[in-house]
């Protein structure tokens, strides 16, 4: 069990994007570009990162480039607590088998990086409408095919076996209109997988931001926290006008959004949560907000673990 001071709280690197400043794919960029971006995070006081494949896709790098990445991390004084796959569904009709292969490679790479969990999910590439929207979640995206659910369970169980062999956990990120798109669906899916190394990423920020009816967040967390082993954590404002049927939402630091994370984190600990945190934020100075969120989480942990 971690202490409040030792609990891994990572910065998700997705805000840097998948291309270098000169337009080069970040996976092909010189290691100095990786170092410069990592240094910005380290200067904000982070000890850990999540090198999501929305930034540097570790699972696609050659062994030589993986070694380079190790060296850059060491030089910048950073560690990896988790590795996330973003929009890389293992049942994608075109890329599912490739994504599965990459997920297996991440299972082999993760222990060398010191990561304890690999995070994946069933969200897929943004649609043209989502790419044009101010916030991508304001437009409808991919919807999972119920007929592929058995294959999804089979492949997640396969990854769970690999994770367990390597002393890891596999976490499934909650995301709308996927097999883990509501608390009920998420619990049903992870229960059907029925694997000790597979749990949920209770990223309910992905749902709270949607402009659609939503149950109270306290009810949703109560259902999924007992199954959670990793946490993409972020917050949003949310407003609903029942007279007009209108909604509004916007990204906010953890302390100021609609979710009371002081209460939710304390409840998670009561239910046995012991996984890493990974701070996310969209818009504005994303990594700066993530640093504020890290300090907030640390203080909540210090209070809760006394």
JSON list of C-alpha atoms in Angstrom, two decimals, residues 10 12 14 50 52 82-86 118-120 123 171-174 200-206 221 229-235 254 261 273 276-280 282 297:
[
{"chain": "A", "resi": 10, "resn": "UNK", "atom": "CA", "xyz": [1.29, 10.75, -13.24]},
{"chain": "A", "resi": 12, "resn": "UNK", "atom": "CA", "xyz": [-0.71, 12.09, -19.08]},
{"chain": "A", "resi": 14, "resn": "UNK", "atom": "CA", "xyz": [-1.45, 13.35, -24.52]},
{"chain": "A", "resi": 50, "resn": "UNK", "atom": "CA", "xyz": [1.88, 8.02, -18.62]},
{"chain": "A", "resi": 52, "resn": "UNK", "atom": "CA", "xyz": [0.10, 7.27, -23.86]},
{"chain": "A", "resi": 82, "resn": "UNK", "atom": "CA", "xyz": [1.12, 3.37, -16.27]},
{"chain": "A", "resi": 83, "resn": "UNK", "atom": "CA", "xyz": [0.94, 3.06, -20.04]},
{"chain": "A", "resi": 84, "resn": "UNK", "atom": "CA", "xyz": [-2.31, 3.97, -21.79]},
{"chain": "A", "resi": 85, "resn": "UNK", "atom": "CA", "xyz": [-3.61, 2.98, -25.20]},
{"chain": "A", "resi": 86, "resn": "UNK", "atom": "CA", "xyz": [-5.95, 5.62, -26.63]},
{"chain": "A", "resi": 118, "resn": "UNK", "atom": "CA", "xyz": [-1.61, -1.03, -18.94]},
{"chain": "A", "resi": 119, "resn": "UNK", "atom": "CA", "xyz": [-4.78, 0.91, -19.72]},
{"chain": "A", "resi": 120, "resn": "UNK", "atom": "CA", "xyz": [-6.88, 0.30, -22.81]},
{"chain": "A", "resi": 123, "resn": "UNK", "atom": "CA", "xyz": [-13.03, 4.00, -28.07]},
{"chain": "A", "resi": 171, "resn": "UNK", "atom": "CA", "xyz": [-7.49, -1.53, -16.85]},
{"chain": "A", "resi": 172, "resn": "UNK", "atom": "CA", "xyz": [-10.48, -0.81, -19.10]},
{"chain": "A", "resi": 173, "resn": "UNK", "atom": "CA", "xyz": [-11.24, 2.86, -19.62]},
{"chain": "A", "resi": 174, "resn": "UNK", "atom": "CA", "xyz": [-14.89, 3.85, -19.35]},
{"chain": "A", "resi": 200, "resn": "UNK", "atom": "CA", "xyz": [-11.87, -0.68, -14.56]},
{"chain": "A", "resi": 201, "resn": "UNK", "atom": "CA", "xyz": [-10.57, 2.81, -15.11]},
{"chain": "A", "resi": 202, "resn": "UNK", "atom": "CA", "xyz": [-13.44, 4.87, -13.57]},
{"chain": "A", "resi": 203, "resn": "UNK", "atom": "CA", "xyz": [-12.86, 7.85, -15.86]},
{"chain": "A", "resi": 204, "resn": "UNK", "atom": "CA", "xyz": [-16.33, 9.24, -15.32]},
{"chain": "A", "resi": 205, "resn": "UNK", "atom": "CA", "xyz": [-15.16, 12.62, -16.57]},
{"chain": "A", "resi": 206, "resn": "UNK", "atom": "CA", "xyz": [-15.65, 11.06, -20.01]},
{"chain": "A", "resi": 221, "resn": "UNK", "atom": "CA", "xyz": [-18.85, 6.00, -8.78]},
{"chain": "A", "resi": 229, "resn": "UNK", "atom": "CA", "xyz": [-7.54, -0.59, -10.53]},
{"chain": "A", "resi": 230, "resn": "UNK", "atom": "CA", "xyz": [-6.36, 2.58, -12.31]},
{"chain": "A", "resi": 231, "resn": "UNK", "atom": "CA", "xyz": [-7.73, 6.10, -12.69]},
{"chain": "A", "resi": 232, "resn": "UNK", "atom": "CA", "xyz": [-7.63, 8.73, -15.44]},
{"chain": "A", "resi": 233, "resn": "UNK", "atom": "CA", "xyz": [-8.85, 11.58, -13.25]},
{"chain": "A", "resi": 234, "resn": "UNK", "atom": "CA", "xyz": [-10.30, 14.86, -14.50]},
{"chain": "A", "resi": 235, "resn": "UNK", "atom": "CA", "xyz": [-13.23, 17.16, -13.85]},
{"chain": "A", "resi": 254, "resn": "UNK", "atom": "CA", "xyz": [-10.36, 18.79, -10.03]},
{"chain": "A", "resi": 261, "resn": "UNK", "atom": "CA", "xyz": [-13.21, 14.50, -5.72]},
{"chain": "A", "resi": 273, "resn": "UNK", "atom": "CA", "xyz": [-8.68, 1.42, -4.30]},
{"chain": "A", "resi": 276, "resn": "UNK", "atom": "CA", "xyz": [-2.08, 4.78, -9.66]},
{"chain": "A", "resi": 277, "resn": "UNK", "atom": "CA", "xyz": [-3.66, 8.08, -10.62]},
{"chain": "A", "resi": 278, "resn": "UNK", "atom": "CA", "xyz": [-3.10, 9.71, -14.01]},
{"chain": "A", "resi": 279, "resn": "UNK", "atom": "CA", "xyz": [-4.02, 13.40, -14.32]},
{"chain": "A", "resi": 280, "resn": "UNK", "atom": "CA", "xyz": [-5.69, 14.55, -17.54]},
{"chain": "A", "resi": 282, "resn": "UNK", "atom": "CA", "xyz": [-8.24, 19.31, -22.00]},
{"chain": "A", "resi": 297, "resn": "UNK", "atom": "CA", "xyz": [-4.91, 14.63, -4.93]}
]
